[in-house]
mmCIF file with all atom_site columns, C-alpha atoms in Angstrom:
data_model
loop_
_atom_site.group_PDB
_atom_site.id
_atom_site.type_symbol
_atom_site.label_atom_id
_atom_site.label_alt_id
_atom_site.label_comp_id
_atom_site.label_asym_id
_atom_site.label_entity_id
_atom_site.label_seq_id
_atom_site.pdbx_PDB_ins_code
_atom_site.Cartn_x
_atom_site.Cartn_y
_atom_site.Cartn_z
_atom_site.occupancy
_atom_site.B_iso_or_equiv
_atom_site.pdbx_formal_charge
_atom_site.auth_seq_id
_atom_site.auth_comp_id
_atom_site.auth_asym_id
_atom_site.auth_atom_id
_atom_site.pdbx_PDB_model_num
ATOM 1   C CA . GLY A 1 1   ? 6.180  -60.317 50.412 1.00 78.00 ? 791 GLY A CA 1
ATOM 2   C CA . GLU A 1 2   ? 8.328  -57.194 49.760 1.00 84.00 ? 792 GLU A CA 1
ATOM 3   C CA . ASN A 1 3   ? 11.887 -57.650 49.795 1.00 91.00 ? 793 ASN A CA 1
ATOM 4   C CA . VAL A 1 4   ? 14.460 -54.844 49.917 1.00 95.00 ? 794 VAL A CA 1
ATOM 5   C CA . GLU A 1 5   ? 17.957 -55.724 49.353 1.00 96.00 ? 795 GLU A CA 1
ATOM 6   C CA . GLN A 1 6   ? 20.451 -52.660 50.002 1.00 97.00 ? 796 GLN A CA 1
ATOM 7   C CA . HIS A 1 7   ? 24.533 -52.504 48.669 1.00 97.00 ? 797 HIS A CA 1
ATOM 8   C CA . PRO A 1 8   ? 27.031 -52.003 49.381 1.00 97.00 ? 798 PRO A CA 1
ATOM 9   C CA . SER A 1 9   ? 27.263 -52.533 53.447 1.00 96.00 ? 799 SER A CA 1
ATOM 10  C CA . THR A 1 10  ? 29.803 -50.343 54.141 1.00 97.00 ? 800 THR A CA 1
ATOM 11  C CA . LEU A 1 11  ? 31.397 -47.125 51.648 1.00 98.00 ? 801 LEU A CA 1
ATOM 12  C CA . SER A 1 12  ? 34.495 -45.046 52.279 1.00 98.00 ? 802 SER A CA 1
ATOM 13  C CA . VAL A 1 13  ? 34.729 -41.953 50.269 1.00 97.00 ? 803 VAL A CA 1
ATOM 14  C CA . GLN A 1 14  ? 36.727 -38.882 50.805 1.00 97.00 ? 804 GLN A CA 1
ATOM 15  C CA . GLU A 1 15  ? 35.578 -35.485 51.381 1.00 97.00 ? 805 GLU A CA 1
ATOM 16  C CA . GLY A 1 16  ? 34.134 -33.803 48.426 1.00 97.00 ? 806 GLY A CA 1
ATOM 17  C CA . ASP A 1 17  ? 33.670 -37.411 46.691 1.00 97.00 ? 807 ASP A CA 1
ATOM 18  C CA . SER A 1 18  ? 30.278 -38.978 45.384 1.00 98.00 ? 808 SER A CA 1
ATOM 19  C CA . ALA A 1 19  ? 28.926 -41.525 47.280 1.00 98.00 ? 809 ALA A CA 1
ATOM 20  C CA . VAL A 1 20  ? 25.910 -43.900 45.740 1.00 98.00 ? 810 VAL A CA 1
ATOM 21  C CA . ILE A 1 21  ? 24.052 -46.754 47.423 1.00 98.00 ? 811 ILE A CA 1
ATOM 22  C CA . LYS A 1 22  ? 22.033 -48.807 45.302 1.00 98.00 ? 812 LYS A CA 1
ATOM 23  C CA . CYS A 1 23  ? 18.554 -50.997 46.605 1.00 98.00 ? 813 CYS A CA 1
ATOM 24  C CA . THR A 1 24  ? 15.860 -53.414 44.723 1.00 97.00 ? 814 THR A CA 1
ATOM 25  C CA . TYR A 1 25  ? 12.822 -54.172 44.997 1.00 96.00 ? 815 TYR A CA 1
ATOM 26  C CA . SER A 1 26  ? 11.215 -57.780 45.000 1.00 94.00 ? 816 SER A CA 1
ATOM 27  C CA . ASP A 1 27  ? 7.658  -56.614 44.787 1.00 90.00 ? 817 ASP A CA 1
ATOM 28  C CA . SER A 1 28  ? 6.542  -54.572 41.410 1.00 89.00 ? 818 SER A CA 1
ATOM 29  C CA . ALA A 1 29  ? 3.173  -53.129 43.133 1.00 88.00 ? 819 ALA A CA 1
ATOM 30  C CA . SER A 1 30  ? 5.412  -50.818 45.739 1.00 90.00 ? 820 SER A CA 1
ATOM 31  C CA . ASN A 1 31  ? 4.911  -47.473 45.017 1.00 89.00 ? 821 ASN A CA 1
ATOM 32  C CA . TYR A 1 32  ? 6.474  -45.315 47.687 1.00 90.00 ? 822 TYR A CA 1
ATOM 33  C CA . PHE A 1 33  ? 10.418 -45.687 48.027 1.00 94.00 ? 823 PHE A CA 1
ATOM 34  C CA . PRO A 1 34  ? 11.983 -43.233 50.924 1.00 94.00 ? 824 PRO A CA 1
ATOM 35  C CA . TRP A 1 35  ? 15.687 -42.347 52.448 1.00 97.00 ? 825 TRP A CA 1
ATOM 36  C CA . TYR A 1 36  ? 16.422 -42.258 55.995 1.00 97.00 ? 826 TYR A CA 1
ATOM 37  C CA . LYS A 1 37  ? 19.317 -41.483 57.800 1.00 97.00 ? 827 LYS A CA 1
ATOM 38  C CA . GLN A 1 38  ? 20.349 -42.670 61.011 1.00 96.00 ? 828 GLN A CA 1
ATOM 39  C CA . GLU A 1 39  ? 23.101 -41.110 63.080 1.00 95.00 ? 829 GLU A CA 1
ATOM 40  C CA . LEU A 1 40  ? 24.661 -42.318 66.104 1.00 91.00 ? 830 LEU A CA 1
ATOM 41  C CA . GLY A 1 41  ? 22.262 -42.909 68.817 1.00 89.00 ? 831 GLY A CA 1
ATOM 42  C CA . LYS A 1 42  ? 19.806 -41.507 67.236 1.00 92.00 ? 832 LYS A CA 1
ATOM 43  C CA . GLY A 1 43  ? 16.550 -43.061 65.206 1.00 93.00 ? 833 GLY A CA 1
ATOM 44  C CA . PRO A 1 44  ? 16.430 -43.153 61.865 1.00 95.00 ? 834 PRO A CA 1
ATOM 45  C CA . GLN A 1 45  ? 15.275 -39.811 59.907 1.00 94.00 ? 835 GLN A CA 1
ATOM 46  C CA . LEU A 1 46  ? 14.170 -38.947 56.433 1.00 93.00 ? 836 LEU A CA 1
ATOM 47  C CA . ILE A 1 47  ? 15.823 -36.993 54.052 1.00 96.00 ? 837 ILE A CA 1
ATOM 48  C CA . ILE A 1 48  ? 14.752 -37.925 50.721 1.00 95.00 ? 838 ILE A CA 1
ATOM 49  C CA . ASP A 1 49  ? 11.440 -40.188 49.128 1.00 93.00 ? 839 ASP A CA 1
ATOM 50  C CA . ILE A 1 50  ? 10.543 -40.075 45.926 1.00 92.00 ? 840 ILE A CA 1
ATOM 51  C CA . ARG A 1 51  ? 7.182  -41.781 44.383 1.00 88.00 ? 841 ARG A CA 1
ATOM 52  C CA . SER A 1 52  ? 6.449  -44.819 41.686 1.00 83.00 ? 842 SER A CA 1
ATOM 53  C CA . ASN A 1 53  ? 5.275  -41.975 39.619 1.00 83.00 ? 843 ASN A CA 1
ATOM 54  C CA . VAL A 1 54  ? 8.242  -39.744 39.527 1.00 82.00 ? 844 VAL A CA 1
ATOM 55  C CA . GLY A 1 55  ? 12.154 -41.856 38.063 1.00 90.00 ? 845 GLY A CA 1
ATOM 56  C CA . GLU A 1 56  ? 14.394 -38.915 39.645 1.00 94.00 ? 846 GLU A CA 1
ATOM 57  C CA . LYS A 1 57  ? 14.433 -36.173 42.900 1.00 93.00 ? 847 LYS A CA 1
ATOM 58  C CA . LYS A 1 58  ? 16.812 -33.609 43.615 1.00 96.00 ? 848 LYS A CA 1
ATOM 59  C CA . ASP A 1 59  ? 17.487 -31.840 46.891 1.00 94.00 ? 849 ASP A CA 1
ATOM 60  C CA . GLN A 1 60  ? 20.861 -29.571 47.146 1.00 95.00 ? 850 GLN A CA 1
ATOM 61  C CA . ARG A 1 61  ? 23.485 -32.319 47.246 1.00 97.00 ? 851 ARG A CA 1
ATOM 62  C CA . ILE A 1 62  ? 21.114 -35.608 47.787 1.00 98.00 ? 852 ILE A CA 1
ATOM 63  C CA . ALA A 1 63  ? 19.348 -36.592 44.930 1.00 97.00 ? 853 ALA A CA 1
ATOM 64  C CA . VAL A 1 64  ? 17.335 -40.633 44.288 1.00 97.00 ? 854 VAL A CA 1
ATOM 65  C CA . THR A 1 65  ? 16.963 -42.072 40.733 1.00 97.00 ? 855 THR A CA 1
ATOM 66  C CA . LEU A 1 66  ? 13.696 -45.003 40.413 1.00 96.00 ? 856 LEU A CA 1
ATOM 67  C CA . ASN A 1 67  ? 14.331 -47.634 37.870 1.00 95.00 ? 857 ASN A CA 1
ATOM 68  C CA . LYS A 1 68  ? 10.515 -49.434 37.916 1.00 92.00 ? 858 LYS A CA 1
ATOM 69  C CA . THR A 1 69  ? 11.574 -52.160 35.513 1.00 93.00 ? 859 THR A CA 1
ATOM 70  C CA . ALA A 1 70  ? 14.672 -53.252 37.063 1.00 94.00 ? 860 ALA A CA 1
ATOM 71  C CA . LYS A 1 71  ? 12.620 -52.724 40.376 1.00 95.00 ? 861 LYS A CA 1
ATOM 72  C CA . HIS A 1 72  ? 15.521 -50.421 41.769 1.00 95.00 ? 862 HIS A CA 1
ATOM 73  C CA . PHE A 1 73  ? 16.869 -46.997 43.414 1.00 97.00 ? 863 PHE A CA 1
ATOM 74  C CA . SER A 1 74  ? 19.472 -44.822 44.132 1.00 98.00 ? 864 SER A CA 1
ATOM 75  C CA . LEU A 1 75  ? 20.770 -42.448 46.448 1.00 98.00 ? 865 LEU A CA 1
ATOM 76  C CA . HIS A 1 76  ? 23.337 -40.301 45.360 1.00 98.00 ? 866 HIS A CA 1
ATOM 77  C CA . ILE A 1 77  ? 25.302 -38.002 47.777 1.00 98.00 ? 867 ILE A CA 1
ATOM 78  C CA . THR A 1 78  ? 27.912 -35.140 46.017 1.00 97.00 ? 868 THR A CA 1
ATOM 79  C CA . GLU A 1 79  ? 30.060 -33.255 47.776 1.00 97.00 ? 869 GLU A CA 1
ATOM 80  C CA . THR A 1 80  ? 30.585 -35.051 50.674 1.00 98.00 ? 870 THR A CA 1
ATOM 81  C CA . GLN A 1 81  ? 30.665 -33.855 53.996 1.00 97.00 ? 871 GLN A CA 1
ATOM 82  C CA . PRO A 1 82  ? 32.162 -35.574 57.120 1.00 96.00 ? 872 PRO A CA 1
ATOM 83  C CA . GLU A 1 83  ? 28.614 -34.598 58.628 1.00 96.00 ? 873 GLU A CA 1
ATOM 84  C CA . ASP A 1 84  ? 27.919 -36.954 55.557 1.00 97.00 ? 874 ASP A CA 1
ATOM 85  C CA . SER A 1 85  ? 28.775 -39.882 57.863 1.00 97.00 ? 875 SER A CA 1
ATOM 86  C CA . ALA A 1 86  ? 26.677 -42.359 58.965 1.00 97.00 ? 876 ALA A CA 1
ATOM 87  C CA . VAL A 1 87  ? 23.953 -45.092 58.237 1.00 96.00 ? 877 VAL A CA 1
ATOM 88  C CA . TYR A 1 88  ? 21.357 -44.664 55.468 1.00 98.00 ? 878 TYR A CA 1
ATOM 89  C CA . PHE A 1 89  ? 18.625 -47.087 54.916 1.00 97.00 ? 879 PHE A CA 1
ATOM 90  C CA . CYS A 1 90  ? 16.371 -47.616 52.030 1.00 97.00 ? 880 CYS A CA 1
ATOM 91  C CA . ALA A 1 91  ? 12.562 -48.418 52.251 1.00 95.00 ? 881 ALA A CA 1
ATOM 92  C CA . ALA A 1 92  ? 9.981  -49.547 49.921 1.00 93.00 ? 882 ALA A CA 1
ATOM 93  C CA . ARG A 1 93  ? 6.241  -49.321 50.900 1.00 87.00 ? 883 ARG A CA 1
ATOM 94  C CA . ASN A 1 94  ? 2.765  -50.263 48.607 1.00 72.00 ? 884 ASN A CA 1
ATOM 95  C CA . THR A 1 95  ? 0.080  -49.060 49.922 1.00 66.00 ? 885 THR A CA 1
ATOM 96  C CA . GLY A 1 96  ? -2.099 -52.188 50.322 1.00 63.00 ? 886 GLY A CA 1
ATOM 97  C CA . ARG A 1 97  ? 0.788  -52.922 52.809 1.00 60.00 ? 887 ARG A CA 1
ATOM 98  C CA . ARG A 1 98  ? 1.015  -50.118 54.718 1.00 64.00 ? 888 ARG A CA 1
ATOM 99  C CA . ALA A 1 99  ? 3.732  -51.113 56.379 1.00 75.00 ? 889 ALA A CA 1
ATOM 100 C CA . LEU A 1 100 ? 7.315  -49.864 55.216 1.00 86.00 ? 890 LEU A CA 1
ATOM 101 C CA . THR A 1 101 ? 10.201 -52.622 54.430 1.00 90.00 ? 891 THR A CA 1
ATOM 102 C CA . PHE A 1 102 ? 13.702 -52.211 55.006 1.00 93.00 ? 892 PHE A CA 1
ATOM 103 C CA . GLY A 1 103 ? 16.875 -52.468 53.204 1.00 95.00 ? 893 GLY A CA 1
ATOM 104 C CA . SER A 1 104 ? 19.308 -53.838 55.501 1.00 94.00 ? 894 SER A CA 1
ATOM 105 C CA . GLY A 1 105 ? 21.729 -50.377 56.026 1.00 95.00 ? 895 GLY A CA 1
ATOM 106 C CA . THR A 1 106 ? 25.035 -49.065 54.609 1.00 97.00 ? 896 THR A CA 1
ATOM 107 C CA . ARG A 1 107 ? 27.462 -47.406 56.582 1.00 97.00 ? 897 ARG A CA 1
ATOM 108 C CA . LEU A 1 108 ? 28.827 -44.423 55.308 1.00 98.00 ? 898 LEU A CA 1
ATOM 109 C CA . GLN A 1 109 ? 32.183 -43.116 55.974 1.00 98.00 ? 899 GLN A CA 1
ATOM 110 C CA . VAL A 1 110 ? 33.244 -39.590 54.748 1.00 97.00 ? 900 VAL A CA 1
ATOM 111 C CA . GLN A 1 111 ? 36.943 -39.008 55.151 1.00 95.00 ? 901 GLN A CA 1
ATOM 112 C CA . PRO A 1 112 ? 37.918 -35.663 55.996 1.00 91.00 ? 902 PRO A CA 1
ATOM 113 C CA . GLU B 2 1   ? 8.671  -29.659 69.898 1.00 84.00 ? 340 GLU B CA 1
ATOM 114 C CA . ALA B 2 2   ? 7.069  -32.112 67.765 1.00 83.00 ? 341 ALA B CA 1
ATOM 115 C CA . GLN B 2 3   ? 9.081  -35.544 68.645 1.00 93.00 ? 342 GLN B CA 1
ATOM 116 C CA . VAL B 2 4   ? 8.147  -39.166 69.649 1.00 96.00 ? 343 VAL B CA 1
ATOM 117 C CA . THR B 2 5   ? 9.763  -40.374 73.133 1.00 97.00 ? 344 THR B CA 1
ATOM 118 C CA . GLN B 2 6   ? 10.743 -43.857 74.232 1.00 97.00 ? 345 GLN B CA 1
ATOM 119 C CA . ASN B 2 7   ? 11.302 -44.988 77.787 1.00 97.00 ? 346 ASN B CA 1
ATOM 120 C CA . PRO B 2 8   ? 13.475 -46.383 78.596 1.00 97.00 ? 347 PRO B CA 1
ATOM 121 C CA . ARG B 2 9   ? 16.354 -45.351 76.340 1.00 96.00 ? 348 ARG B CA 1
ATOM 122 C CA . TYR B 2 10  ? 18.562 -48.416 78.333 1.00 97.00 ? 349 TYR B CA 1
ATOM 123 C CA . LEU B 2 11  ? 17.214 -51.999 79.563 1.00 97.00 ? 350 LEU B CA 1
ATOM 124 C CA . ILE B 2 12  ? 18.696 -55.206 80.732 1.00 97.00 ? 351 ILE B CA 1
ATOM 125 C CA . THR B 2 13  ? 16.183 -57.270 81.797 1.00 96.00 ? 352 THR B CA 1
ATOM 126 C CA . VAL B 2 14  ? 15.910 -61.485 82.868 1.00 96.00 ? 353 VAL B CA 1
ATOM 127 C CA . THR B 2 15  ? 14.668 -64.070 80.891 1.00 97.00 ? 354 THR B CA 1
ATOM 128 C CA . GLY B 2 16  ? 10.817 -64.042 81.956 1.00 96.00 ? 355 GLY B CA 1
ATOM 129 C CA . LYS B 2 17  ? 10.411 -60.883 83.217 1.00 97.00 ? 356 LYS B CA 1
ATOM 130 C CA . LYS B 2 18  ? 7.603  -59.120 81.798 1.00 97.00 ? 357 LYS B CA 1
ATOM 131 C CA . LEU B 2 19  ? 8.808  -55.492 80.157 1.00 97.00 ? 358 LEU B CA 1
ATOM 132 C CA . THR B 2 20  ? 7.411  -52.661 78.900 1.00 98.00 ? 359 THR B CA 1
ATOM 133 C CA . VAL B 2 21  ? 8.397  -50.014 76.443 1.00 98.00 ? 360 VAL B CA 1
ATOM 134 C CA . THR B 2 22  ? 6.054  -47.417 76.583 1.00 98.00 ? 361 THR B CA 1
ATOM 135 C CA . CYS B 2 23  ? 6.233  -44.967 73.055 1.00 98.00 ? 362 CYS B CA 1
ATOM 136 C CA . SER B 2 24  ? 4.508  -41.209 73.000 1.00 98.00 ? 363 SER B CA 1
ATOM 137 C CA . GLN B 2 25  ? 4.454  -38.726 70.170 1.00 97.00 ? 364 GLN B CA 1
ATOM 138 C CA . ASN B 2 26  ? 2.535  -35.251 70.574 1.00 95.00 ? 365 ASN B CA 1
ATOM 139 C CA . MET B 2 27  ? 1.872  -34.679 66.744 1.00 93.00 ? 366 MET B CA 1
ATOM 140 C CA . ASN B 2 28  ? -1.454 -36.241 66.553 1.00 93.00 ? 367 ASN B CA 1
ATOM 141 C CA . HIS B 2 29  ? -1.080 -38.449 64.873 1.00 92.00 ? 368 HIS B CA 1
ATOM 142 C CA . GLU B 2 30  ? -3.126 -41.463 63.952 1.00 91.00 ? 369 GLU B CA 1
ATOM 143 C CA . TYR B 2 31  ? -0.557 -44.127 62.669 1.00 91.00 ? 370 TYR B CA 1
ATOM 144 C CA . MET B 2 32  ? 2.662  -45.332 65.089 1.00 93.00 ? 371 MET B CA 1
ATOM 145 C CA . SER B 2 33  ? 4.694  -48.735 64.969 1.00 94.00 ? 372 SER B CA 1
ATOM 146 C CA . TRP B 2 34  ? 7.255  -50.391 66.308 1.00 96.00 ? 373 TRP B CA 1
ATOM 147 C CA . TYR B 2 35  ? 10.606 -51.434 64.740 1.00 96.00 ? 374 TYR B CA 1
ATOM 148 C CA . ARG B 2 36  ? 13.548 -53.870 65.900 1.00 97.00 ? 375 ARG B CA 1
ATOM 149 C CA . GLN B 2 37  ? 16.846 -53.135 64.484 1.00 95.00 ? 376 GLN B CA 1
ATOM 150 C CA . ASP B 2 38  ? 19.575 -55.807 64.479 1.00 94.00 ? 377 ASP B CA 1
ATOM 151 C CA . PRO B 2 39  ? 22.844 -55.862 62.475 1.00 89.00 ? 378 PRO B CA 1
ATOM 152 C CA . GLY B 2 40  ? 22.568 -56.686 59.059 1.00 86.00 ? 379 GLY B CA 1
ATOM 153 C CA . LEU B 2 41  ? 18.752 -57.054 58.954 1.00 88.00 ? 380 LEU B CA 1
ATOM 154 C CA . GLY B 2 42  ? 17.372 -53.172 58.968 1.00 89.00 ? 381 GLY B CA 1
ATOM 155 C CA . LEU B 2 43  ? 14.527 -52.248 60.502 1.00 93.00 ? 382 LEU B CA 1
ATOM 156 C CA . ARG B 2 44  ? 11.425 -54.920 60.529 1.00 93.00 ? 383 ARG B CA 1
ATOM 157 C CA . GLN B 2 45  ? 7.876  -53.729 61.472 1.00 92.00 ? 384 GLN B CA 1
ATOM 158 C CA . ILE B 2 46  ? 6.423  -55.813 64.786 1.00 95.00 ? 385 ILE B CA 1
ATOM 159 C CA . TYR B 2 47  ? 3.186  -54.070 64.584 1.00 95.00 ? 386 TYR B CA 1
ATOM 160 C CA . TYR B 2 48  ? 1.481  -50.889 63.759 1.00 92.00 ? 387 TYR B CA 1
ATOM 161 C CA . SER B 2 49  ? -2.016 -49.318 64.471 1.00 93.00 ? 388 SER B CA 1
ATOM 162 C CA . MET B 2 50  ? -3.691 -47.438 62.024 1.00 89.00 ? 389 MET B CA 1
ATOM 163 C CA . ASN B 2 51  ? -6.002 -45.478 65.081 1.00 90.00 ? 390 ASN B CA 1
ATOM 164 C CA . VAL B 2 52  ? -7.080 -45.722 68.300 1.00 94.00 ? 391 VAL B CA 1
ATOM 165 C CA . GLU B 2 53  ? -8.312 -49.155 69.574 1.00 93.00 ? 392 GLU B CA 1
ATOM 166 C CA . VAL B 2 54  ? -6.824 -50.305 65.398 1.00 92.00 ? 393 VAL B CA 1
ATOM 167 C CA . THR B 2 55  ? -3.639 -53.004 66.402 1.00 94.00 ? 394 THR B CA 1
ATOM 168 C CA . ASP B 2 56  ? -2.400 -55.075 63.032 1.00 92.00 ? 395 ASP B CA 1
ATOM 169 C CA . LYS B 2 57  ? 0.962  -57.269 63.159 1.00 92.00 ? 396 LYS B CA 1
ATOM 170 C CA . GLY B 2 58  ? 3.759  -56.283 61.284 1.00 90.00 ? 397 GLY B CA 1
ATOM 171 C CA . ASP B 2 59  ? 6.320  -58.991 60.539 1.00 89.00 ? 398 ASP B CA 1
ATOM 172 C CA . VAL B 2 60  ? 7.708  -60.011 63.375 1.00 94.00 ? 399 VAL B CA 1
ATOM 173 C CA . PRO B 2 61  ? 5.097  -59.752 65.947 1.00 96.00 ? 400 PRO B CA 1
ATOM 174 C CA . GLU B 2 62  ? 5.993  -63.175 68.053 1.00 97.00 ? 401 GLU B CA 1
ATOM 175 C CA . GLY B 2 63  ? 6.413  -63.076 71.778 1.00 97.00 ? 402 GLY B CA 1
ATOM 176 C CA . TYR B 2 64  ? 5.401  -59.165 71.114 1.00 98.00 ? 403 TYR B CA 1
ATOM 177 C CA . LYS B 2 65  ? 1.659  -57.777 72.518 1.00 98.00 ? 404 LYS B CA 1
ATOM 178 C CA . VAL B 2 66  ? 0.528  -53.926 71.608 1.00 98.00 ? 405 VAL B CA 1
ATOM 179 C CA . SER B 2 67  ? -2.597 -51.603 72.945 1.00 96.00 ? 406 SER B CA 1
ATOM 180 C CA . ARG B 2 68  ? -3.336 -48.235 71.931 1.00 97.00 ? 407 ARG B CA 1
ATOM 181 C CA . LYS B 2 69  ? -5.894 -47.203 74.628 1.00 97.00 ? 408 LYS B CA 1
ATOM 182 C CA . GLU B 2 70  ? -5.414 -43.369 73.192 1.00 96.00 ? 409 GLU B CA 1
ATOM 183 C CA . LYS B 2 71  ? -4.124 -41.949 70.417 1.00 96.00 ? 410 LYS B CA 1
ATOM 184 C CA . ARG B 2 72  ? -0.816 -40.664 71.519 1.00 97.00 ? 411 ARG B CA 1
ATOM 185 C CA . ASN B 2 73  ? 0.225  -43.404 73.351 1.00 98.00 ? 412 ASN B CA 1
ATOM 186 C CA . PHE B 2 74  ? 1.566  -47.056 71.943 1.00 98.00 ? 413 PHE B CA 1
ATOM 187 C CA . PRO B 2 75  ? 3.193  -48.982 74.255 1.00 98.00 ? 414 PRO B CA 1
ATOM 188 C CA . LEU B 2 76  ? 5.067  -52.510 73.614 1.00 98.00 ? 415 LEU B CA 1
ATOM 189 C CA . ILE B 2 77  ? 5.007  -55.400 75.827 1.00 98.00 ? 416 ILE B CA 1
ATOM 190 C CA . LEU B 2 78  ? 7.515  -58.048 76.324 1.00 97.00 ? 417 LEU B CA 1
ATOM 191 C CA . GLU B 2 79  ? 5.168  -60.591 78.107 1.00 96.00 ? 418 GLU B CA 1
ATOM 192 C CA . SER B 2 80  ? 8.124  -63.022 79.108 1.00 97.00 ? 419 SER B CA 1
ATOM 193 C CA . PRO B 2 81  ? 11.427 -61.721 77.007 1.00 97.00 ? 420 PRO B CA 1
ATOM 194 C CA . SER B 2 82  ? 14.093 -64.131 75.664 1.00 97.00 ? 421 SER B CA 1
ATOM 195 C CA . PRO B 2 83  ? 17.450 -63.707 75.218 1.00 97.00 ? 422 PRO B CA 1
ATOM 196 C CA . ASN B 2 84  ? 16.391 -63.582 70.748 1.00 97.00 ? 423 ASN B CA 1
ATOM 197 C CA . GLN B 2 85  ? 14.738 -60.106 71.769 1.00 98.00 ? 424 GLN B CA 1
ATOM 198 C CA . THR B 2 86  ? 17.548 -58.788 71.815 1.00 98.00 ? 425 THR B CA 1
ATOM 199 C CA . SER B 2 87  ? 17.985 -55.720 70.304 1.00 98.00 ? 426 SER B CA 1
ATOM 200 C CA . LEU B 2 88  ? 17.628 -51.796 69.358 1.00 97.00 ? 427 LEU B CA 1
ATOM 201 C CA . TYR B 2 89  ? 13.610 -50.927 69.319 1.00 98.00 ? 428 TYR B CA 1
ATOM 202 C CA . PHE B 2 90  ? 11.755 -47.667 67.539 1.00 97.00 ? 429 PHE B CA 1
ATOM 203 C CA . CYS B 2 91  ? 8.767  -46.441 67.836 1.00 97.00 ? 430 CYS B CA 1
ATOM 204 C CA . ALA B 2 92  ? 7.342  -44.121 64.946 1.00 94.00 ? 431 ALA B CA 1
ATOM 205 C CA . SER B 2 93  ? 4.613  -42.629 63.991 1.00 93.00 ? 432 SER B CA 1
ATOM 206 C CA . SER B 2 94  ? 2.531  -40.991 61.051 1.00 89.00 ? 433 SER B CA 1
ATOM 207 C CA . PRO B 2 95  ? -0.055 -38.792 60.168 1.00 85.00 ? 434 PRO B CA 1
ATOM 208 C CA . THR B 2 96  ? -1.493 -41.520 58.097 1.00 74.00 ? 435 THR B CA 1
ATOM 209 C CA . GLY B 2 97  ? -0.093 -45.448 57.086 1.00 59.00 ? 436 GLY B CA 1
ATOM 210 C CA . GLY B 2 98  ? -0.985 -44.481 53.820 1.00 59.00 ? 437 GLY B CA 1
ATOM 211 C CA . ARG B 2 99  ? 1.919  -43.840 50.964 1.00 54.00 ? 438 ARG B CA 1
ATOM 212 C CA . GLY B 2 100 ? 3.729  -41.167 51.191 1.00 59.00 ? 439 GLY B CA 1
ATOM 213 C CA . ASN B 2 101 ? 3.710  -40.428 54.363 1.00 74.00 ? 440 ASN B CA 1
ATOM 214 C CA . GLU B 2 102 ? 6.908  -39.549 56.343 1.00 83.00 ? 441 GLU B CA 1
ATOM 215 C CA . GLN B 2 103 ? 7.447  -41.622 59.720 1.00 87.00 ? 442 GLN B CA 1
ATOM 216 C CA . PHE B 2 104 ? 9.312  -40.174 62.475 1.00 91.00 ? 443 PHE B CA 1
ATOM 217 C CA . PHE B 2 105 ? 10.960 -42.181 64.998 1.00 94.00 ? 444 PHE B CA 1
ATOM 218 C CA . GLY B 2 106 ? 11.776 -41.978 68.496 1.00 96.00 ? 445 GLY B CA 1
ATOM 219 C CA . PRO B 2 107 ? 15.331 -42.255 69.875 1.00 95.00 ? 446 PRO B CA 1
ATOM 220 C CA . GLY B 2 108 ? 15.279 -45.783 69.927 1.00 96.00 ? 447 GLY B CA 1
ATOM 221 C CA . THR B 2 109 ? 15.428 -48.317 73.289 1.00 98.00 ? 448 THR B CA 1
ATOM 222 C CA . ARG B 2 110 ? 18.224 -50.976 73.184 1.00 97.00 ? 449 ARG B CA 1
ATOM 223 C CA . LEU B 2 111 ? 17.176 -53.759 74.977 1.00 98.00 ? 450 LEU B CA 1
ATOM 224 C CA . THR B 2 112 ? 19.338 -56.521 76.548 1.00 98.00 ? 451 THR B CA 1
ATOM 225 C CA . VAL B 2 113 ? 17.972 -59.961 77.418 1.00 97.00 ? 452 VAL B CA 1
ATOM 226 C CA . LEU B 2 114 ? 19.818 -61.896 79.712 1.00 96.00 ? 453 LEU B CA 1
#
C-alpha cells in the first residue's frame, strides 16, 4: 500500500519568513495530493491540493509543488503570520484505492 | 451551515463496554469515512462508505464496526473497546470517493479507554 513520509515533524519560523514542508510517497499510481491544516481542537481542513498532471499550484501565500519522478511534493508558505501556526498534514491518494494516506504531520509555529 | 458533526466530543470509558460514536453530515455527501489520529502516525482510515448500505475496511479496521443505513449518518461502533483504541477520532465526508474531492472533517472525538 501507499506510504507517505513527512518532514520535518516540527518547524519554528519568525513571522514574515517562509516555511517549507516536504512529503514523499511510495505508490507511483497516486494522483491526488491534498494538504490539510489542523488547528487546536478542530478537524483538519483542506488548504490546497494538486493533481498529478500539474507541477505547481499557488493560492495567495500558499503553494504546492509536485515532482512525480522523485515522488515528492512540498508545501510552501510565504510571509508567514502567527495565524499560520497549526499542524499541517500532507496526503496522497490513487483512484483505485479511494483512500487518503496521510503523513505524520508537521507542527508549524510562527513566532511573532 | 454545511458541516460534519460528531458526538460525543469527549468520552472516557472502560475496557469492554460497548460504545457508539455518531457522525452526521448535512451536505448530501455520498462518501463518508472514519479516521483515527495518533501522535506521530497522522490519520489512519478505519472504515469508509461509498454510499448507503455500502461499507468497506480501511487501513486499521480491527475492533471497529460501522453501518450506513441513511445517507447522512455513519456511526462508529466499538463492541468491546480496549486501551489501544484510545485515540482521537475524526469522521469525514465528501461528494464522491474519487480523486480530487475535498473531504470535510468533523471536530473530532477524543476517546479514552481505561
